[in-house]
Short mmCIF file of C-alpha atoms and ligand atoms in Angstrom, two decimals:
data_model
loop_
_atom_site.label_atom_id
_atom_site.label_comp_id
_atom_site.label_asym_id
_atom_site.label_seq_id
_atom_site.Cartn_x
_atom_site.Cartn_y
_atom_site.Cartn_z
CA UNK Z 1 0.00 0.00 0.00
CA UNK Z 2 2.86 2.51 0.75
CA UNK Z 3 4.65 1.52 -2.11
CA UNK Z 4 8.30 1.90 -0.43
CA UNK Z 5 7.17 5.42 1.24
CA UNK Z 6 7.53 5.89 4.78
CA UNK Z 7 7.54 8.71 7.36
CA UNK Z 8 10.11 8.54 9.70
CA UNK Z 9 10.96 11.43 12.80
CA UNK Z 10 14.39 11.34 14.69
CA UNK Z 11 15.79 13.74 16.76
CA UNK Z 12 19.76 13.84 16.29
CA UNK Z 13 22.97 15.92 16.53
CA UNK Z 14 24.09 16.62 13.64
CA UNK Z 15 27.35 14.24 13.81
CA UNK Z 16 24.44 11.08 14.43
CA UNK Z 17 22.86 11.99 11.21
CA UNK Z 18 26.18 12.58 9.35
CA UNK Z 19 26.49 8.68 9.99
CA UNK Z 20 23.10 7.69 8.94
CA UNK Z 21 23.23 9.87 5.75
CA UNK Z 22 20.93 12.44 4.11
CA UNK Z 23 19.62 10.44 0.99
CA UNK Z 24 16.03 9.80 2.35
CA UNK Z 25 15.43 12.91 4.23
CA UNK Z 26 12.51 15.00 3.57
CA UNK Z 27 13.40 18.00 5.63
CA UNK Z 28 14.19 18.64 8.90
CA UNK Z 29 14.28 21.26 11.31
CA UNK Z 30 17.31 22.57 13.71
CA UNK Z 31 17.26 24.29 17.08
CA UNK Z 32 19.49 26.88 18.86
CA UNK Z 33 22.73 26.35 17.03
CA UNK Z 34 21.78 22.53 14.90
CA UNK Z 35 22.01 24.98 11.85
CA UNK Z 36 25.76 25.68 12.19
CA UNK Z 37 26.85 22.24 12.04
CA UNK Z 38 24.98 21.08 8.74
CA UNK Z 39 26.64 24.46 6.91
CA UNK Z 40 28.60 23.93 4.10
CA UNK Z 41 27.27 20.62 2.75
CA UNK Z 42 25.26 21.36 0.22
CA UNK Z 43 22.09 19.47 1.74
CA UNK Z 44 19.20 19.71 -0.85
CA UNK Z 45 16.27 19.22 1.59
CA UNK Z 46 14.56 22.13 3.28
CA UNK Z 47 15.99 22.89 6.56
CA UNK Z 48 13.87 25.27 9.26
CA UNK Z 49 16.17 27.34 11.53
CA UNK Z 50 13.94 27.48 15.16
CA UNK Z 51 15.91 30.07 17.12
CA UNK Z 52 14.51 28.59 20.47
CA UNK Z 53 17.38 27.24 23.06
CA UNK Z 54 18.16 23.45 23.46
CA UNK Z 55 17.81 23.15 26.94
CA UNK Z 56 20.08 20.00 27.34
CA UNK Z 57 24.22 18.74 27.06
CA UNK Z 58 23.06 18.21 23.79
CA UNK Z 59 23.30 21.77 22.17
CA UNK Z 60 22.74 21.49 18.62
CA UNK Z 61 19.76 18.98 17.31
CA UNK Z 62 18.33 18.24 14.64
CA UNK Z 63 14.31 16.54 14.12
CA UNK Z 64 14.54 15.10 10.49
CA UNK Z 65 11.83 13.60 8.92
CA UNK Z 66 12.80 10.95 6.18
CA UNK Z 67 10.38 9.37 3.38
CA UNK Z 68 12.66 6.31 2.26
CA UNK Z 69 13.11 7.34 -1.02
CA UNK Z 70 14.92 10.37 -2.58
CA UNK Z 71 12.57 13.65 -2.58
CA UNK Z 72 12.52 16.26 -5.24
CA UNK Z 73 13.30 19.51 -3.87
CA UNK Z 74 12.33 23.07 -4.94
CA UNK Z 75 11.03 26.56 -3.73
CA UNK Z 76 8.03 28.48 -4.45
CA UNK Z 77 7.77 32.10 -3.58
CA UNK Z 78 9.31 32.04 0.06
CA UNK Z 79 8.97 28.64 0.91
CA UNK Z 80 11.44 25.59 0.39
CA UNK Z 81 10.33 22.47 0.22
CA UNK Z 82 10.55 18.50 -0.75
CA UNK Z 83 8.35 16.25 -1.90
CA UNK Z 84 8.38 12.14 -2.50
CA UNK Z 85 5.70 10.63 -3.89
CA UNK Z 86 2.48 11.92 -1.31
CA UNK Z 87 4.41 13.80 1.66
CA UNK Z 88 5.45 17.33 0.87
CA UNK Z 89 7.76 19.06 3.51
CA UNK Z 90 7.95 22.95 3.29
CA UNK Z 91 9.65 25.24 5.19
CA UNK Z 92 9.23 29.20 5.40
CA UNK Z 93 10.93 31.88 7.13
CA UNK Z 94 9.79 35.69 6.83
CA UNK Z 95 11.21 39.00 8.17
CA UNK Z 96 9.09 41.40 9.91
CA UNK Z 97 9.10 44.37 7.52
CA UNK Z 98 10.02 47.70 8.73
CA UNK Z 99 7.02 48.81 6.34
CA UNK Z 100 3.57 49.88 7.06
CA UNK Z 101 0.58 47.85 5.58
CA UNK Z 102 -0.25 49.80 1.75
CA UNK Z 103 -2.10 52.58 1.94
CA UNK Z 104 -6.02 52.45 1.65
CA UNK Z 105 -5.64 49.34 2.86
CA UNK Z 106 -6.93 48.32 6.52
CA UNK Z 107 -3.40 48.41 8.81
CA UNK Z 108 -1.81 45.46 9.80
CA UNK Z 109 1.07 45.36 12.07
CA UNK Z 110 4.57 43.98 10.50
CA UNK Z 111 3.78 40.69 12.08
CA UNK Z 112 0.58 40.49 10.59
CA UNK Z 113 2.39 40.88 6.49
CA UNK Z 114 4.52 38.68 8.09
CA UNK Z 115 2.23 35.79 8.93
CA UNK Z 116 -0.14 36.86 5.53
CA UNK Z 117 3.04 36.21 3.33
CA UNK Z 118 4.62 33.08 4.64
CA UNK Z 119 0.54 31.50 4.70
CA UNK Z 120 -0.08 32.63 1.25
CA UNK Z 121 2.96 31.05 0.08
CA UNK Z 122 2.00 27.83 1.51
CA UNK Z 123 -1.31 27.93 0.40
CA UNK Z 124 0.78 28.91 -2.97
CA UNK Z 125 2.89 26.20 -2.65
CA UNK Z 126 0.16 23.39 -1.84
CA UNK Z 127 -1.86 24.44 -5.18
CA UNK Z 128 0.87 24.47 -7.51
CA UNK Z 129 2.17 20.79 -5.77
CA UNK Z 130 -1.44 19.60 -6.88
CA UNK Z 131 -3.18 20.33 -3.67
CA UNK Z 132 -1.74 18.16 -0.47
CA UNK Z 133 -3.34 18.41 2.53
CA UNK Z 134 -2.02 20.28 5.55
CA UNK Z 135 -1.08 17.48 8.03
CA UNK Z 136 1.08 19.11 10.81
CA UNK Z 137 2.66 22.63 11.09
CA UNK Z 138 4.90 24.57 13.36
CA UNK Z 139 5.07 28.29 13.94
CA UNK Z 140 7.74 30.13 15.86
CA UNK Z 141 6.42 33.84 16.51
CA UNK Z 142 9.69 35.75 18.07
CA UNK Z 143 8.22 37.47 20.86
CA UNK Z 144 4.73 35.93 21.28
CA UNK Z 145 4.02 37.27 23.94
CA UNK Z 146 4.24 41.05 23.99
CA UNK Z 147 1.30 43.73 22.84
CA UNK Z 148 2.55 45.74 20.19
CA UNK Z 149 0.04 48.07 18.20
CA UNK Z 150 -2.59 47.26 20.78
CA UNK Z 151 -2.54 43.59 20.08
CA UNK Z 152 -0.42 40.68 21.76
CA UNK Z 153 1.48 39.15 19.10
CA UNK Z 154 0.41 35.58 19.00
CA UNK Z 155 -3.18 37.32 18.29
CA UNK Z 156 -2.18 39.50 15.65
CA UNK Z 157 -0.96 35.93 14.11
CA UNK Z 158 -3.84 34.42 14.66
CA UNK Z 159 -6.03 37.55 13.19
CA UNK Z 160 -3.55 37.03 10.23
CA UNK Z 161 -3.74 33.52 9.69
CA UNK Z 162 -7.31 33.44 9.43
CA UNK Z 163 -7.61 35.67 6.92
CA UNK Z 164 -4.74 34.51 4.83
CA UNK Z 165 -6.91 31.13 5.01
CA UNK Z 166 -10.20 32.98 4.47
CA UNK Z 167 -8.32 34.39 1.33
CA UNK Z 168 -6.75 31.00 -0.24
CA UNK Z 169 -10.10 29.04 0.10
CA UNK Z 170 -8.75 27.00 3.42
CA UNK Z 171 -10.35 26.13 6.61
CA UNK Z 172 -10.21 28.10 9.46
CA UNK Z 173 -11.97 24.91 11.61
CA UNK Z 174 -12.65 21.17 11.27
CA UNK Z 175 -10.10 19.87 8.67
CA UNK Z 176 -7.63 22.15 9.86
CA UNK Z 177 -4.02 20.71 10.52
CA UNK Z 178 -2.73 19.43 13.90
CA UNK Z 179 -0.17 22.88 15.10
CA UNK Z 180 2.43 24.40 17.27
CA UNK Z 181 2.58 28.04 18.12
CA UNK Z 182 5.57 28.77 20.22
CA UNK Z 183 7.49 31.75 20.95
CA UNK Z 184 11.20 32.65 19.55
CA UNK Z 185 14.34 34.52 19.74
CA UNK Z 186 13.58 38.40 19.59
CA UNK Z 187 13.92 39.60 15.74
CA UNK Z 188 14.05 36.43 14.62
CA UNK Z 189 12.01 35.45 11.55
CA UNK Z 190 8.63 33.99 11.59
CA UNK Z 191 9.57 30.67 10.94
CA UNK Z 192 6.93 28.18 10.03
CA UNK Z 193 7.51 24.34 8.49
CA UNK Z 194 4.76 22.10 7.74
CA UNK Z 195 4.34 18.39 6.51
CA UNK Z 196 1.37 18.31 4.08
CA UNK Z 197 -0.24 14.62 2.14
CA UNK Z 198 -2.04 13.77 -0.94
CA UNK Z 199 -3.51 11.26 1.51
CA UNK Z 200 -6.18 13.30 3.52
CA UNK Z 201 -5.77 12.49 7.32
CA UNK Z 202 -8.19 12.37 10.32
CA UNK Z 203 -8.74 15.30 12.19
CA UNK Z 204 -9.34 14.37 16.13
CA UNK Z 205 -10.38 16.90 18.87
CA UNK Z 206 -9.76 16.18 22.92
CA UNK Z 207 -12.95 15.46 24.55
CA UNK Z 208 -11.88 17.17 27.71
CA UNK Z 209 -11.54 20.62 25.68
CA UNK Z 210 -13.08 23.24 23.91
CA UNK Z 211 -11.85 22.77 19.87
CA UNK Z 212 -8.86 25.72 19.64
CA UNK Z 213 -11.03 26.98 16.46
CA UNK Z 214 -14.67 27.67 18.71
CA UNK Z 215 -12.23 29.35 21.48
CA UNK Z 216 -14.69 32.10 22.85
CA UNK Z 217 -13.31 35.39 22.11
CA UNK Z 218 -11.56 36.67 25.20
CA UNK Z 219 -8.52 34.83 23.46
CA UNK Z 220 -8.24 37.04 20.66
CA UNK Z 221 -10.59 38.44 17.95
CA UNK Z 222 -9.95 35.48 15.56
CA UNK Z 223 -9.48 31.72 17.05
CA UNK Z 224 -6.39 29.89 16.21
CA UNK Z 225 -6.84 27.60 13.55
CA UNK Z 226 -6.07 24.08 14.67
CA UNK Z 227 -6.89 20.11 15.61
CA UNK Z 228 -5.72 19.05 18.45
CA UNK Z 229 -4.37 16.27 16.61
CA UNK Z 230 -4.19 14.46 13.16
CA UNK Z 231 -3.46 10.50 12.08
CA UNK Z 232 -1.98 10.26 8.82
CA UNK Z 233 -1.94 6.58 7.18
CA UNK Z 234 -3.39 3.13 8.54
CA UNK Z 235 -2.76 0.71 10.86
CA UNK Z 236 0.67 0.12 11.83
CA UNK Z 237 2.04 2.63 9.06
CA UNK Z 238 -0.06 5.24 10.66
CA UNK Z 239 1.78 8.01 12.11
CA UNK Z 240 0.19 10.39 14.97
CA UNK Z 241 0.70 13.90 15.31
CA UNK Z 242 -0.27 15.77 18.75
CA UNK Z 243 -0.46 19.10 18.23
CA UNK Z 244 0.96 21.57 21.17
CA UNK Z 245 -0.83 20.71 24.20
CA UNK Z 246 -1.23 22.79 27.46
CA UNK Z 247 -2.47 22.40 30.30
CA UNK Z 248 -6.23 23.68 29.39
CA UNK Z 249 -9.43 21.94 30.23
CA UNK Z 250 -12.74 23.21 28.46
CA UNK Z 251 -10.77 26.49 27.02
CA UNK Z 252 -9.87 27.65 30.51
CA UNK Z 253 -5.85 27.46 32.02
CA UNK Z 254 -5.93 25.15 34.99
CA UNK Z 255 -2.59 25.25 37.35
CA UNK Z 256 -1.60 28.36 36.32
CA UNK Z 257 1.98 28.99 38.36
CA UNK Z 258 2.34 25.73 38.82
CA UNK Z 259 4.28 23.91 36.44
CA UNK Z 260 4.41 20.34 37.71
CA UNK Z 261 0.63 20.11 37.97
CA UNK Z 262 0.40 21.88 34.61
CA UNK Z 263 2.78 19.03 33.17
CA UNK Z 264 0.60 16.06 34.29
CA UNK Z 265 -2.78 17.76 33.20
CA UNK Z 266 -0.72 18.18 29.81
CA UNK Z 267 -0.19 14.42 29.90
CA UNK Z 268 -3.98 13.99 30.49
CA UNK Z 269 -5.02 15.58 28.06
CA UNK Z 270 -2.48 13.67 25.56
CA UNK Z 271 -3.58 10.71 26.92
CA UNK Z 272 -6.79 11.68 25.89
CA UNK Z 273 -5.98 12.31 22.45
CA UNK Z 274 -4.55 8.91 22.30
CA UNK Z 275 -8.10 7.37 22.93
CA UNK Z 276 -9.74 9.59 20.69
CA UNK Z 277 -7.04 8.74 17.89
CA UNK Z 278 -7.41 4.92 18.60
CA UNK Z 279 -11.22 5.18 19.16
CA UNK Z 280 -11.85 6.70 15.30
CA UNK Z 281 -9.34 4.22 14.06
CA UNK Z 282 -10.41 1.31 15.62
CA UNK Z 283 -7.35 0.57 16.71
CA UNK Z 284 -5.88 0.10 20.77
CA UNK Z 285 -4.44 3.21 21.64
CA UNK Z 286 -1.10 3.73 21.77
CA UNK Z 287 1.11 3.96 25.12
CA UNK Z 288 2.37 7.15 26.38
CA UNK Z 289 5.81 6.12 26.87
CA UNK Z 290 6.44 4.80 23.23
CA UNK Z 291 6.07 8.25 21.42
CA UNK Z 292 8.73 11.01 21.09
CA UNK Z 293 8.20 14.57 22.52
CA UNK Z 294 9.17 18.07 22.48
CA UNK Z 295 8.46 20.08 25.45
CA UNK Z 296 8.46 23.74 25.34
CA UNK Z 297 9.51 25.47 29.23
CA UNK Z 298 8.54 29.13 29.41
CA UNK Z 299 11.37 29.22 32.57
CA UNK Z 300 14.35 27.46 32.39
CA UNK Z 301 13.98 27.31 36.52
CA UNK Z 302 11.08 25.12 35.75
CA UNK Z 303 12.76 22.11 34.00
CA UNK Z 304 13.37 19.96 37.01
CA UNK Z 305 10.01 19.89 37.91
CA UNK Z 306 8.59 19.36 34.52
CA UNK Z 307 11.50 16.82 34.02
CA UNK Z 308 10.44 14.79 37.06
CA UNK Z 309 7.05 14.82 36.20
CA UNK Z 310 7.65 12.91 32.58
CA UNK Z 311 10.06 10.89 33.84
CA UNK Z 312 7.90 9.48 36.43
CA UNK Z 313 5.03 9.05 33.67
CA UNK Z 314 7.40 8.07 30.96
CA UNK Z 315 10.16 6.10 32.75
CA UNK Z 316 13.77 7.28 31.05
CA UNK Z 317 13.37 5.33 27.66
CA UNK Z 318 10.62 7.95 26.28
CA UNK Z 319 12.40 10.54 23.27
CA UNK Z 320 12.19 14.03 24.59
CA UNK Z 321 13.54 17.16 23.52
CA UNK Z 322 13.05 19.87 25.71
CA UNK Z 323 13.64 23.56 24.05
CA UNK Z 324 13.23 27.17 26.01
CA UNK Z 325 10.22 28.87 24.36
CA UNK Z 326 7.51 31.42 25.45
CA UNK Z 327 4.14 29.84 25.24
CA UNK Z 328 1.20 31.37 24.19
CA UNK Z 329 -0.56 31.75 27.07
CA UNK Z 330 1.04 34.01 29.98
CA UNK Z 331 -0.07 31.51 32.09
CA UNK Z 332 1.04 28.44 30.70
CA UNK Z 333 4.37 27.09 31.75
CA UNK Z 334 4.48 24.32 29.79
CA UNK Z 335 3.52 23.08 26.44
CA UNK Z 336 4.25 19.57 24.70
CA UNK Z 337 3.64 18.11 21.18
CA UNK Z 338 4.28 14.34 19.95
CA UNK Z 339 4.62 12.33 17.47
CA UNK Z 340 3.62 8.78 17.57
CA UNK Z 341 2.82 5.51 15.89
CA UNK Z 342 4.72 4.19 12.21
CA UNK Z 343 6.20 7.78 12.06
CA UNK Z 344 8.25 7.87 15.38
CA UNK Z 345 9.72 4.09 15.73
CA UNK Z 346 12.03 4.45 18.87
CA UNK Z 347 15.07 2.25 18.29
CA UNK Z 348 15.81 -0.71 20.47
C1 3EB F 1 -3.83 25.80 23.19
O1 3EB F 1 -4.21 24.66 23.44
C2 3EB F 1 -2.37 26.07 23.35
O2 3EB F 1 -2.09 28.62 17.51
O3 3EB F 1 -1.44 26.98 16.23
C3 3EB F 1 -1.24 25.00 20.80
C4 3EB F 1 -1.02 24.49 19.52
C5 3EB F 1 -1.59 26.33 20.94
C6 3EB F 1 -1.15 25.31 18.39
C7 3EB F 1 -1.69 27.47 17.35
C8 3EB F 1 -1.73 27.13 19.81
C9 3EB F 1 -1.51 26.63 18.55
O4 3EB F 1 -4.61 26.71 22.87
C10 3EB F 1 -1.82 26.92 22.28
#
């Protein structure tokens, strides 16, 4: 049925993946200084620089996704990306313009361009690639967190995402794609990758909360455009993306300034998603412990705590990456995404 094609996640160093080669990789995505490492050899897949702090020995790493076979690369408009046979991996990285919005138009802030050109050139890119689904996509926002132009800036991206998806013919709820939305370096770029299928996935909500898309609108004039998670594939091929998760119960913050408790609700709520994922599929739901993780920590001071709290749900075999990021929430201290299933095959 997959005809050869796979989807495969690892988190490396960059002298680990110099060993395992870079024929089958689709893209891949570095943190803190992974970037610097890979320089100077001529790598043909996209490659998203996140400019968010390992927060482990391990400085530099790397989350590649391979396909098996050897992807045709390209760019269109802004964005970079690969593609073999259905999987397309795209990656996009935007500077905020020191330019006003045009005049006559309504005024948008530079983020807001920002986040309107990098989504139009995905949309851009998914049409002219014959029209792949949106699986799973990532979006670093450097400073997420502060108000500028009367707006905090994670909801002047999600005012701009919405209407970038209004404008390309997209949904802004139900089949939307599983997502991150995390913080990064100040003047950074807006730096968004995505994985996107000719295969259409299933789109799965968490029971125990309020779909991100129907949030009521004390959290920003437009709702962020998301599924809590999406399954790509059947059976045992099928691969499991959990978008970011928080520690948020109906659409309220529970735990707020208290980052162990927040961590375990987090894990509930995953949990829950992994019933809901095996309950559509007809399928037993897969174990906590087997699927790989990056966890976001607003406070470095935090980590211990959070640390200890996976640990003791995980045991130490569980893949985690943890990275320093604001979340988008000024209460939340914690936020975690997974991947899990065909997709994520932990070694051993
Ligand atoms: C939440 O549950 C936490 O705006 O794309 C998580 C994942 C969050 C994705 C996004 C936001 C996004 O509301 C925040």
């Amino acid at each position: 049925m997959s005809s050869g094609q796979f989807l495969r996640l690892e988190y490396l160093t960059p002298s680990e993946s110099h060993s395992e080669g870079w024929h089958d990789v689709l893209g891949a995505a570095a943190f803190d200084g992974g970037a610097r490492a890979l320089r100077g050899n001529g790598l043909e897949f996209p490659l998203a620089h996140v400019h968010a702090p390992v927060l482990s020995d391990l400085r530099d790493v790397l989350e590649v996704w391979r396909s098996g076979g050897r992807a045709q690369s390209g760019s269109h408009g802004r964005v970079r990306y690969a593609r073999d046979g259905d999987l397309l991996f795209g990656s996009v990285a935007v500077n905020e313009a020191e330019r006003a919005s045009p005049p006559g138009s309504s005024p948008r802030t530079p983020l807001e361009i920002a986040t309107d050109l990098a989504y139009r050139d995905v949309f851009a890119t998914l049409a002219a690639a014959g029209d792949p689904q949106l699986v799973r996509i990532w979006n670093y926002i450097p400073d997420i967190n502060s108000d500028t132009h009367g707006l905090e800036r994670y909801r002047q991206f999600n005012t701009a995402r919405h209407e970038a998806s209004i404008a390309c013919g997209r949904a802004v709820a139900g089949s939307v794609p599983a997502a991150s939305a995390l913080g990064a370096a100040t003047s950074s770029p807006l730096t968004i990758y995505f994985l996107a299928s000719r295969r259409a996935p299933a789109f799965i909500e968490n029971p125990r909360q309020v779909s991100a898309y129907r949030y009521p609108a004390q959290y920003g004039p437009r709702s962020p455009a998301f599924s809590r998670a999406t399954v790509l594939g059947e059976g045992r091929e099928a691969t499991l993306f959990i978008s970011g998760t928080a520690s948020i119960v109906g659409h309220r913050t529970l735990h707020a300034g208290d980052p162990a408790a927040q961590t375990r609700e987090t894990l509930v709520n995953i949990e829950a998603l992994l019933e809901e994922s095996a309950r559509r599929s007809h399928t037993q739901a897969l174990r906590l412990e087997t699927l790989a993780y990056k966890v976001y920590v607003r406070d470095p001071k935090d980590l211990p705590v959070i640390r200890a709290e996976l640990e003791s749900a995980l045991g130490h075999g569980a893949a985690l990456l943890y990275l320093k990021a604001d979340v988008c929430r000024q209460d939340l201290s914690v936020e975690i995404e997974a991947v899990g299933g065909g997709g994520w095959q932990p070694v051993d």
